[in-house]
Amino acid sequence: MKKIAVSAPGKLMLLGEHSVVYGHPCIVTAVDQRMFCKAEFIERKDLLQINAPEVDVYNYAKSMNELGKGLVPKGAKFVEIAIKNFRDAHLFEDSIRITTSSDFSANFGFGSSSAATVCVIKALSELFELHLSNKQLFDLSFKTVLDIQGTGSGFDVAAAIYGGTIYFKNKGEVIENVKIDHLPLVVGYSGIKADTVTLIKQVAKLGIQKPELVEKIFFEIDGLVEKGKVALEKKDFDSFGKFMNQNQHLLSQLGVCIEKLDAMIDAAIRAGAYGAKLSGAGGGDCIIALCAKNNEQKVKKEIEKVGGEILDVTIHAEGVRIENS
Ligand code: PMV
């Protein structure tokens, strides 16, 4: 029976988290830690089977007509709803088995749910020989994320599809490639799992309580993203580092930073990084520090001293791709 295997990268947010939820711009880079998905037809009637051992899902089975109904295990949610949305858009009767695996832990905040969603839609698109465009992949994948989370900008979906480093705005209306060849980033994991939806809601609440403050913060982040894009393309790491620091300061004002992230960021700066900030929603997950090659070891050591775990990732990774044919 026909099978298709695909993979998609995780992501790190370079500048612009939170404000991007409200249509403002951000810069995100894809990382070479990938999510994998195999999709195959199976000789059963009306069945979806999911195996996702990395999130404790083993031989989960559901009638195709029941997708999205009843109790869905947390680890199977994005895969199941992705298939439901694909099936609603491109009617099919076949039974399918999906098997996922990942290079990285779902705890890092690299966007495993969005990468898995993109993988499933891409794999089905190829399995049924529809060869959906990236824009069609984005629309179905982003719908899936919104159906489940109820909120989000779609930046992580775009990173998983397009890869590289992208300037992203207005829920995907603008997706532009940022032309860089490398960026010397150190990534430190806090060991704490962030809850993105809770943090988005927290910022929304602050926006209701103090609209002028939040508007002003978002306006300043916009400026940093625009200047950051230019600095990146000019390889002006010194300036980009400063923009990261300023973005971090604004994220602290939004109230999404925590002590552990602050300690890791301060350690990186003390060790001579050009700049450092949290990446993603805040509340945990990872920090990124931009530093000269000859300073990298020192920055890593200082981050470790305050309890951070260094993750070995390369950025600007390739977007979703077929792994076999
Ligand atoms: O927590 P992460 O890594 O999924 O990043 C969330 C970034 C936000 O801007 C807060 C949310 C979003 O969807 O853009």
PDB file of N, CA, C and O in Angstrom, residues 143-213:
ATOM      1  N   LYS A 143      -5.740  26.653  10.389  1.00  0.00           N
ATOM      2  CA  LYS A 143      -7.118  26.408  10.843  1.00  0.00           C
ATOM      3  C   LYS A 143      -7.109  25.332  11.936  1.00  0.00           C
ATOM      4  O   LYS A 143      -7.795  25.449  12.956  1.00  0.00           O
ATOM      5  N   THR A 144      -6.300  24.290  11.732  1.00  0.00           N
ATOM      6  CA  THR A 144      -6.226  23.195  12.704  1.00  0.00           C
ATOM      7  C   THR A 144      -5.748  23.715  14.061  1.00  0.00           C
ATOM      8  O   THR A 144      -6.326  23.404  15.104  1.00  0.00           O
ATOM      9  N   VAL A 145      -4.681  24.516  14.026  1.00  0.00           N
ATOM     10  CA  VAL A 145      -4.136  25.057  15.283  1.00  0.00           C
ATOM     11  C   VAL A 145      -5.186  25.931  15.975  1.00  0.00           C
ATOM     12  O   VAL A 145      -5.403  25.824  17.189  1.00  0.00           O
ATOM     13  N   LEU A 146      -5.871  26.763  15.203  1.00  0.00           N
ATOM     14  CA  LEU A 146      -6.891  27.638  15.802  1.00  0.00           C
ATOM     15  C   LEU A 146      -8.076  26.836  16.333  1.00  0.00           C
ATOM     16  O   LEU A 146      -8.619  27.153  17.398  1.00  0.00           O
ATOM     17  N   ASP A 147      -8.460  25.778  15.610  1.00  0.00           N
ATOM     18  CA  ASP A 147      -9.567  24.932  16.089  1.00  0.00           C
ATOM     19  C   ASP A 147      -9.248  24.372  17.472  1.00  0.00           C
ATOM     20  O   ASP A 147     -10.132  24.224  18.317  1.00  0.00           O
ATOM     21  N   ILE A 148      -7.974  24.055  17.706  1.00  0.00           N
ATOM     22  CA  ILE A 148      -7.604  23.416  18.975  1.00  0.00           C
ATOM     23  C   ILE A 148      -7.249  24.456  20.046  1.00  0.00           C
ATOM     24  O   ILE A 148      -7.752  24.400  21.159  1.00  0.00           O
ATOM     25  N   GLN A 149      -6.385  25.397  19.681  1.00  0.00           N
ATOM     26  CA  GLN A 149      -5.902  26.366  20.684  1.00  0.00           C
ATOM     27  C   GLN A 149      -6.822  27.567  20.843  1.00  0.00           C
ATOM     28  O   GLN A 149      -6.767  28.242  21.864  1.00  0.00           O
ATOM     29  N   GLY A 150      -7.567  27.866  19.806  1.00  0.00           N
ATOM     30  CA  GLY A 150      -8.458  29.024  19.841  1.00  0.00           C
ATOM     31  C   GLY A 150      -7.749  30.348  19.633  1.00  0.00           C
ATOM     32  O   GLY A 150      -8.378  31.385  19.505  1.00  0.00           O
ATOM     33  N   THR A 151      -6.425  30.338  19.627  1.00  0.00           N
ATOM     34  CA  THR A 151      -5.669  31.581  19.456  1.00  0.00           C
ATOM     35  C   THR A 151      -4.286  31.260  18.895  1.00  0.00           C
ATOM     36  O   THR A 151      -3.874  30.095  18.895  1.00  0.00           O
ATOM     37  N   GLY A 152      -3.582  32.286  18.453  1.00  0.00           N
ATOM     38  CA  GLY A 152      -2.235  32.096  17.905  1.00  0.00           C
ATOM     39  C   GLY A 152      -2.083  32.885  16.623  1.00  0.00           C
ATOM     40  O   GLY A 152      -3.067  33.265  15.995  1.00  0.00           O
ATOM     41  N   SER A 153      -0.826  33.128  16.254  1.00  0.00           N
ATOM     42  CA  SER A 153      -0.563  33.965  15.072  1.00  0.00           C
ATOM     43  C   SER A 153      -0.341  33.156  13.811  1.00  0.00           C
ATOM     44  O   SER A 153      -0.465  33.686  12.712  1.00  0.00           O
ATOM     45  N   GLY A 154       0.063  31.900  13.948  1.00  0.00           N
ATOM     46  CA  GLY A 154       0.395  31.078  12.774  1.00  0.00           C
ATOM     47  C   GLY A 154       1.865  31.143  12.393  1.00  0.00           C
ATOM     48  O   GLY A 154       2.291  30.507  11.430  1.00  0.00           O
ATOM     49  N   PHE A 155       2.680  31.888  13.166  1.00  0.00           N
ATOM     50  CA  PHE A 155       4.113  32.027  12.800  1.00  0.00           C
ATOM     51  C   PHE A 155       4.838  30.687  12.813  1.00  0.00           C
ATOM     52  O   PHE A 155       5.731  30.440  12.011  1.00  0.00           O
ATOM     53  N   ASP A 156       4.428  29.815  13.754  1.00  0.00           N
ATOM     54  CA  ASP A 156       5.100  28.510  13.877  1.00  0.00           C
ATOM     55  C   ASP A 156       4.723  27.581  12.719  1.00  0.00           C
ATOM     56  O   ASP A 156       5.551  26.815  12.224  1.00  0.00           O
ATOM     57  N   VAL A 157       3.467  27.707  12.258  1.00  0.00           N
ATOM     58  CA  VAL A 157       3.007  26.941  11.092  1.00  0.00           C
ATOM     59  C   VAL A 157       3.817  27.371   9.866  1.00  0.00           C
ATOM     60  O   VAL A 157       4.309  26.543   9.089  1.00  0.00           O
ATOM     61  N   ALA A 158       3.973  28.699   9.723  1.00  0.00           N
ATOM     62  CA  ALA A 158       4.724  29.226   8.569  1.00  0.00           C
ATOM     63  C   ALA A 158       6.170  28.755   8.606  1.00  0.00           C
ATOM     64  O   ALA A 158       6.732  28.362   7.576  1.00  0.00           O
ATOM     65  N   ALA A 159       6.787  28.761   9.792  1.00  0.00           N
ATOM     66  CA  ALA A 159       8.190  28.322   9.898  1.00  0.00           C
ATOM     67  C   ALA A 159       8.313  26.855   9.503  1.00  0.00           C
ATOM     68  O   ALA A 159       9.261  26.462   8.812  1.00  0.00           O
ATOM     69  N   ALA A 160       7.342  26.035   9.930  1.00  0.00           N
ATOM     70  CA  ALA A 160       7.401  24.601   9.613  1.00  0.00           C
ATOM     71  C   ALA A 160       7.241  24.373   8.102  1.00  0.00           C
ATOM     72  O   ALA A 160       7.829  23.459   7.536  1.00  0.00           O
ATOM     73  N   ILE A 161       6.459  25.211   7.440  1.00  0.00           N
ATOM     74  CA  ILE A 161       6.219  25.032   5.999  1.00  0.00           C
ATOM     75  C   ILE A 161       7.367  25.618   5.171  1.00  0.00           C
ATOM     76  O   ILE A 161       7.949  24.939   4.321  1.00  0.00           O
ATOM     77  N   TYR A 162       7.665  26.873   5.414  1.00  0.00           N
ATOM     78  CA  TYR A 162       8.612  27.578   4.529  1.00  0.00           C
ATOM     79  C   TYR A 162      10.065  27.355   4.942  1.00  0.00           C
ATOM     80  O   TYR A 162      10.957  27.424   4.103  1.00  0.00           O
ATOM     81  N   GLY A 163      10.325  27.144   6.216  1.00  0.00           N
ATOM     82  CA  GLY A 163      11.694  26.979   6.698  1.00  0.00           C
ATOM     83  C   GLY A 163      12.493  28.263   6.560  1.00  0.00           C
ATOM     84  O   GLY A 163      11.936  29.350   6.356  1.00  0.00           O
ATOM     85  N   GLY A 164      13.802  28.177   6.699  1.00  0.00           N
ATOM     86  CA  GLY A 164      14.664  29.365   6.621  1.00  0.00           C
ATOM     87  C   GLY A 164      14.377  30.315   7.758  1.00  0.00           C
ATOM     88  O   GLY A 164      14.021  29.900   8.874  1.00  0.00           O
ATOM     89  N   THR A 165      14.515  31.598   7.469  1.00  0.00           N
ATOM     90  CA  THR A 165      14.210  32.624   8.465  1.00  0.00           C
ATOM     91  C   THR A 165      13.194  33.541   7.806  1.00  0.00           C
ATOM     92  O   THR A 165      13.431  33.991   6.681  1.00  0.00           O
ATOM     93  N   ILE A 166      12.070  33.778   8.479  1.00  0.00           N
ATOM     94  CA  ILE A 166      11.034  34.546   7.802  1.00  0.00           C
ATOM     95  C   ILE A 166      10.520  35.719   8.625  1.00  0.00           C
ATOM     96  O   ILE A 166      10.489  35.677   9.850  1.00  0.00           O
ATOM     97  N   TYR A 167      10.152  36.737   7.865  1.00  0.00           N
ATOM     98  CA  TYR A 167       9.461  37.904   8.402  1.00  0.00           C
ATOM     99  C   TYR A 167       7.985  37.589   8.188  1.00  0.00           C
ATOM    100  O   TYR A 167       7.553  37.338   7.053  1.00  0.00           O
ATOM    101  N   PHE A 168       7.223  37.572   9.274  1.00  0.00           N
ATOM    102  CA  PHE A 168       5.838  37.084   9.237  1.00  0.00           C
ATOM    103  C   PHE A 168       4.918  38.151   9.832  1.00  0.00           C
ATOM    104  O   PHE A 168       5.219  38.715  10.887  1.00  0.00           O
ATOM    105  N   LYS A 169       3.791  38.374   9.179  1.00  0.00           N
ATOM    106  CA  LYS A 169       2.898  39.444   9.654  1.00  0.00           C
ATOM    107  C   LYS A 169       1.445  39.116   9.323  1.00  0.00           C
ATOM    108  O   LYS A 169       1.191  38.370   8.359  1.00  0.00           O
ATOM    109  N   ASN A 170       0.518  39.701  10.043  1.00  0.00           N
ATOM    110  CA  ASN A 170      -0.921  39.623   9.719  1.00  0.00           C
ATOM    111  C   ASN A 170      -1.429  38.214   9.519  1.00  0.00           C
ATOM    112  O   ASN A 170      -2.086  37.918   8.519  1.00  0.00           O
ATOM    113  N   LYS A 171      -1.140  37.313  10.449  1.00  0.00           N
ATOM    114  CA  LYS A 171      -1.638  35.928  10.377  1.00  0.00           C
ATOM    115  C   LYS A 171      -1.282  35.260   9.047  1.00  0.00           C
ATOM    116  O   LYS A 171      -2.094  34.515   8.477  1.00  0.00           O
ATOM    117  N   GLY A 172      -0.112  35.576   8.532  1.00  0.00           N
ATOM    118  CA  GLY A 172       0.355  34.876   7.323  1.00  0.00           C
ATOM    119  C   GLY A 172       0.081  35.613   6.028  1.00  0.00           C
ATOM    120  O   GLY A 172       0.434  35.123   4.959  1.00  0.00           O
ATOM    121  N   GLU A 173      -0.524  36.809   6.108  1.00  0.00           N
ATOM    122  CA  GLU A 173      -0.736  37.566   4.870  1.00  0.00           C
ATOM    123  C   GLU A 173       0.597  37.984   4.277  1.00  0.00           C
ATOM    124  O   GLU A 173       0.743  38.110   3.071  1.00  0.00           O
ATOM    125  N   VAL A 174       1.563  38.250   5.148  1.00  0.00           N
ATOM    126  CA  VAL A 174       2.920  38.585   4.685  1.00  0.00           C
ATOM    127  C   VAL A 174       3.882  37.520   5.220  1.00  0.00           C
ATOM    128  O   VAL A 174       3.977  37.321   6.433  1.00  0.00           O
ATOM    129  N   ILE A 175       4.540  36.832   4.314  1.00  0.00           N
ATOM    130  CA  ILE A 175       5.581  35.863   4.705  1.00  0.00           C
ATOM    131  C   ILE A 175       6.752  36.099   3.753  1.00  0.00           C
ATOM    132  O   ILE A 175       6.654  35.809   2.562  1.00  0.00           O
ATOM    133  N   GLU A 176       7.822  36.697   4.288  1.00  0.00           N
ATOM    134  CA  GLU A 176       8.962  37.021   3.429  1.00  0.00           C
ATOM    135  C   GLU A 176      10.211  36.341   3.952  1.00  0.00           C
ATOM    136  O   GLU A 176      10.458  36.306   5.161  1.00  0.00           O
ATOM    137  N   ASN A 177      11.004  35.856   3.019  1.00  0.00           N
ATOM    138  CA  ASN A 177      12.256  35.225   3.380  1.00  0.00           C
ATOM    139  C   ASN A 177      13.261  36.293   3.850  1.00  0.00           C
ATOM    140  O   ASN A 177      13.425  37.297   3.180  1.00  0.00           O
ATOM    141  N   VAL A 178      13.890  36.089   4.983  1.00  0.00           N
ATOM    142  CA  VAL A 178      14.949  37.005   5.421  1.00  0.00           C
ATOM    143  C   VAL A 178      16.271  36.397   4.955  1.00  0.00           C
ATOM    144  O   VAL A 178      16.568  35.238   5.269  1.00  0.00           O
ATOM    145  N   LYS A 179      17.023  37.193   4.206  1.00  0.00           N
ATOM    146  CA  LYS A 179      18.218  36.610   3.561  1.00  0.00           C
ATOM    147  C   LYS A 179      19.417  36.619   4.507  1.00  0.00           C
ATOM    148  O   LYS A 179      20.108  37.612   4.644  1.00  0.00           O
ATOM    149  N   ILE A 180      19.617  35.493   5.181  1.00  0.00           N
ATOM    150  CA  ILE A 180      20.816  35.368   6.023  1.00  0.00           C
ATOM    151  C   ILE A 180      21.459  34.030   5.682  1.00  0.00           C
ATOM    152  O   ILE A 180      20.789  33.137   5.165  1.00  0.00           O
ATOM    153  N   ASP A 181      22.757  33.878   5.916  1.00  0.00           N
ATOM    154  CA  ASP A 181      23.307  32.534   5.734  1.00  0.00           C
ATOM    155  C   ASP A 181      23.590  31.872   7.072  1.00  0.00           C
ATOM    156  O   ASP A 181      23.456  30.675   7.215  1.00  0.00           O
ATOM    157  N   HIS A 182      23.954  32.652   8.067  1.00  0.00           N
ATOM    158  CA  HIS A 182      24.075  32.039   9.388  1.00  0.00           C
ATOM    159  C   HIS A 182      23.818  33.086  10.473  1.00  0.00           C
ATOM    160  O   HIS A 182      23.828  34.290  10.213  1.00  0.00           O
ATOM    161  N   LEU A 183      23.585  32.619  11.665  1.00  0.00           N
ATOM    162  CA  LEU A 183      23.361  33.491  12.813  1.00  0.00           C
ATOM    163  C   LEU A 183      23.896  32.716  14.020  1.00  0.00           C
ATOM    164  O   LEU A 183      23.403  31.633  14.310  1.00  0.00           O
ATOM    165  N   PRO A 184      24.945  33.237  14.654  1.00  0.00           N
ATOM    166  CA  PRO A 184      25.564  32.459  15.737  1.00  0.00           C
ATOM    167  C   PRO A 184      24.730  32.484  17.022  1.00  0.00           C
ATOM    168  O   PRO A 184      24.949  33.296  17.910  1.00  0.00           O
ATOM    169  N   LEU A 185      23.798  31.561  17.116  1.00  0.00           N
ATOM    170  CA  LEU A 185      22.866  31.533  18.255  1.00  0.00           C
ATOM    171  C   LEU A 185      23.205  30.417  19.226  1.00  0.00           C
ATOM    172  O   LEU A 185      23.530  29.305  18.813  1.00  0.00           O
ATOM    173  N   VAL A 186      23.099  30.713  20.503  1.00  0.00           N
ATOM    174  CA  VAL A 186      23.166  29.674  21.530  1.00  0.00           C
ATOM    175  C   VAL A 186      21.746  29.535  22.082  1.00  0.00           C
ATOM    176  O   VAL A 186      21.069  30.542  22.310  1.00  0.00           O
ATOM    177  N   VAL A 187      21.298  28.301  22.261  1.00  0.00           N
ATOM    178  CA  VAL A 187      19.937  28.068  22.756  1.00  0.00           C
ATOM    179  C   VAL A 187      20.007  27.399  24.125  1.00  0.00           C
ATOM    180  O   VAL A 187      20.666  26.366  24.290  1.00  0.00           O
ATOM    181  N   GLY A 188      19.358  27.988  25.099  1.00  0.00           N
ATOM    182  CA  GLY A 188      19.349  27.430  26.462  1.00  0.00           C
ATOM    183  C   GLY A 188      17.930  27.057  26.857  1.00  0.00           C
ATOM    184  O   GLY A 188      17.007  27.872  26.725  1.00  0.00           O
ATOM    185  N   TYR A 189      17.763  25.830  27.320  1.00  0.00           N
ATOM    186  CA  TYR A 189      16.435  25.356  27.728  1.00  0.00           C
ATOM    187  C   TYR A 189      16.281  25.511  29.239  1.00  0.00           C
ATOM    188  O   TYR A 189      17.152  25.108  30.005  1.00  0.00           O
ATOM    189  N   SER A 190      15.154  26.070  29.655  1.00  0.00           N
ATOM    190  CA  SER A 190      14.949  26.371  31.082  1.00  0.00           C
ATOM    191  C   SER A 190      14.549  25.154  31.910  1.00  0.00           C
ATOM    192  O   SER A 190      14.622  25.171  33.132  1.00  0.00           O
ATOM    193  N   GLY A 191      14.056  24.107  31.237  1.00  0.00           N
ATOM    194  CA  GLY A 191      13.559  22.936  31.971  1.00  0.00           C
ATOM    195  C   GLY A 191      12.123  23.111  32.434  1.00  0.00           C
ATOM    196  O   GLY A 191      11.554  22.241  33.086  1.00  0.00           O
ATOM    197  N   ILE A 192      11.546  24.260  32.086  1.00  0.00           N
ATOM    198  CA  ILE A 192      10.162  24.544  32.504  1.00  0.00           C
ATOM    199  C   ILE A 192       9.282  24.595  31.256  1.00  0.00           C
ATOM    200  O   ILE A 192       9.633  25.260  30.275  1.00  0.00           O
ATOM    201  N   LYS A 193       8.165  23.899  31.300  1.00  0.00           N
ATOM    202  CA  LYS A 193       7.253  23.879  30.152  1.00  0.00           C
ATOM    203  C   LYS A 193       6.345  25.098  30.202  1.00  0.00           C
ATOM    204  O   LYS A 193       5.663  25.321  31.201  1.00  0.00           O
ATOM    205  N   ALA A 194       6.354  25.880  29.127  1.00  0.00           N
ATOM    206  CA  ALA A 194       5.488  27.067  29.090  1.00  0.00           C
ATOM    207  C   ALA A 194       4.120  26.696  28.545  1.00  0.00           C
ATOM    208  O   ALA A 194       4.008  25.829  27.690  1.00  0.00           O
ATOM    209  N   ASP A 195       3.102  27.372  29.038  1.00  0.00           N
ATOM    210  CA  ASP A 195       1.757  27.151  28.509  1.00  0.00           C
ATOM    211  C   ASP A 195       1.386  28.369  27.654  1.00  0.00           C
ATOM    212  O   ASP A 195       0.993  29.421  28.159  1.00  0.00           O
ATOM    213  N   THR A 196       1.537  28.191  26.357  1.00  0.00           N
ATOM    214  CA  THR A 196       1.394  29.318  25.424  1.00  0.00           C
ATOM    215  C   THR A 196       0.026  30.002  25.538  1.00  0.00           C
ATOM    216  O   THR A 196      -0.055  31.236  25.613  1.00  0.00           O
ATOM    217  N   VAL A 197      -1.032  29.188  25.570  1.00  0.00           N
ATOM    218  CA  VAL A 197      -2.378  29.784  25.554  1.00  0.00           C
ATOM    219  C   VAL A 197      -2.614  30.637  26.811  1.00  0.00           C
ATOM    220  O   VAL A 197      -3.147  31.751  26.734  1.00  0.00           O
ATOM    221  N   THR A 198      -2.162  30.122  27.959  1.00  0.00           N
ATOM    222  CA  THR A 198      -2.319  30.883  29.206  1.00  0.00           C
ATOM    223  C   THR A 198      -1.589  32.228  29.114  1.00  0.00           C
ATOM    224  O   THR A 198      -2.109  33.273  29.534  1.00  0.00           O
ATOM    225  N   LEU A 199      -0.379  32.192  28.543  1.00  0.00           N
ATOM    226  CA  LEU A 199       0.401  33.432  28.451  1.00  0.00           C
ATOM    227  C   LEU A 199      -0.214  34.413  27.456  1.00  0.00           C
ATOM    228  O   LEU A 199      -0.210  35.628  27.687  1.00  0.00           O
ATOM    229  N   ILE A 200      -0.770  33.902  26.373  1.00  0.00           N
ATOM    230  CA  ILE A 200      -1.453  34.792  25.409  1.00  0.00           C
ATOM    231  C   ILE A 200      -2.636  35.468  26.116  1.00  0.00           C
ATOM    232  O   ILE A 200      -2.877  36.671  25.971  1.00  0.00           O
ATOM    233  N   LYS A 201      -3.363  34.675  26.916  1.00  0.00           N
ATOM    234  CA  LYS A 201      -4.531  35.229  27.631  1.00  0.00           C
ATOM    235  C   LYS A 201      -4.102  36.277  28.655  1.00  0.00           C
ATOM    236  O   LYS A 201      -4.773  37.279  28.871  1.00  0.00           O
ATOM    237  N   GLN A 202      -2.957  35.996  29.300  1.00  0.00           N
ATOM    238  CA  GLN A 202      -2.425  36.932  30.299  1.00  0.00           C
ATOM    239  C   GLN A 202      -2.121  38.292  29.648  1.00  0.00           C
ATOM    240  O   GLN A 202      -2.436  39.341  30.202  1.00  0.00           O
ATOM    241  N   VAL A 203      -1.525  38.253  28.462  1.00  0.00           N
ATOM    242  CA  VAL A 203      -1.205  39.503  27.756  1.00  0.00           C
ATOM    243  C   VAL A 203      -2.502  40.186  27.300  1.00  0.00           C
ATOM    244  O   VAL A 203      -2.635  41.416  27.382  1.00  0.00           O
ATOM    245  N   ALA A 204      -3.468  39.384  26.863  1.00  0.00           N
ATOM    246  CA  ALA A 204      -4.757  39.959  26.432  1.00  0.00           C
ATOM    247  C   ALA A 204      -5.411  40.698  27.603  1.00  0.00           C
ATOM    248  O   ALA A 204      -5.960  41.794  27.440  1.00  0.00           O
ATOM    249  N   LYS A 205      -5.299  40.109  28.789  1.00  0.00           N
ATOM    250  CA  LYS A 205      -5.889  40.718  29.986  1.00  0.00           C
ATOM    251  C   LYS A 205      -5.203  42.055  30.298  1.00  0.00           C
ATOM    252  O   LYS A 205      -5.865  43.052  30.585  1.00  0.00           O
ATOM    253  N   LEU A 206      -3.867  42.047  30.188  1.00  0.00           N
ATOM    254  CA  LEU A 206      -3.122  43.286  30.421  1.00  0.00           C
ATOM    255  C   LEU A 206      -3.543  44.344  29.397  1.00  0.00           C
ATOM    256  O   LEU A 206      -3.643  45.535  29.713  1.00  0.00           O
ATOM    257  N   GLY A 207      -3.799  43.889  28.166  1.00  0.00           N
ATOM    258  CA  GLY A 207      -4.244  44.800  27.102  1.00  0.00           C
ATOM    259  C   GLY A 207      -5.578  45.448  27.429  1.00  0.00           C
ATOM    260  O   GLY A 207      -5.851  46.568  27.002  1.00  0.00           O
ATOM    261  N   ILE A 208      -6.416  44.735  28.186  1.00  0.00           N
ATOM    262  CA  ILE A 208      -7.711  45.309  28.582  1.00  0.00           C
ATOM    263  C   ILE A 208      -7.512  46.268  29.760  1.00  0.00           C
ATOM    264  O   ILE A 208      -8.066  47.366  29.793  1.00  0.00           O
ATOM    265  N   GLN A 209      -6.628  45.834  30.683  1.00  0.00           N
ATOM    266  CA  GLN A 209      -6.400  46.676  31.865  1.00  0.00           C
ATOM    267  C   GLN A 209      -5.612  47.941  31.536  1.00  0.00           C
ATOM    268  O   GLN A 209      -5.882  49.008  32.061  1.00  0.00           O
ATOM    269  N   LYS A 210      -4.571  47.769  30.687  1.00  0.00           N
ATOM    270  CA  LYS A 210      -3.690  48.906  30.377  1.00  0.00           C
ATOM    271  C   LYS A 210      -3.471  49.006  28.871  1.00  0.00           C
ATOM    272  O   LYS A 210      -2.359  48.741  28.375  1.00  0.00           O
ATOM    273  N   PRO A 211      -4.529  49.367  28.134  1.00  0.00           N
ATOM    274  CA  PRO A 211      -4.422  49.351  26.665  1.00  0.00           C
ATOM    275  C   PRO A 211      -3.310  50.237  26.116  1.00  0.00           C
ATOM    276  O   PRO A 211      -2.618  49.866  25.173  1.00  0.00           O
ATOM    277  N   GLU A 212      -3.130  51.410  26.748  1.00  0.00           N
ATOM    278  CA  GLU A 212      -2.117  52.327  26.204  1.00  0.00           C
ATOM    279  C   GLU A 212      -0.716  51.763  26.358  1.00  0.00           C
ATOM    280  O   GLU A 212       0.116  51.855  25.448  1.00  0.00           O
ATOM    281  N   LEU A 213      -0.461  51.149  27.520  1.00  0.00           N
ATOM    282  CA  LEU A 213       0.861  50.557  27.766  1.00  0.00           C
ATOM    283  C   LEU A 213       1.144  49.451  26.746  1.00  0.00           C
ATOM    284  O   LEU A 213       2.210  49.418  26.115  1.00  0.00           O
TER     285      LEU A 213
END
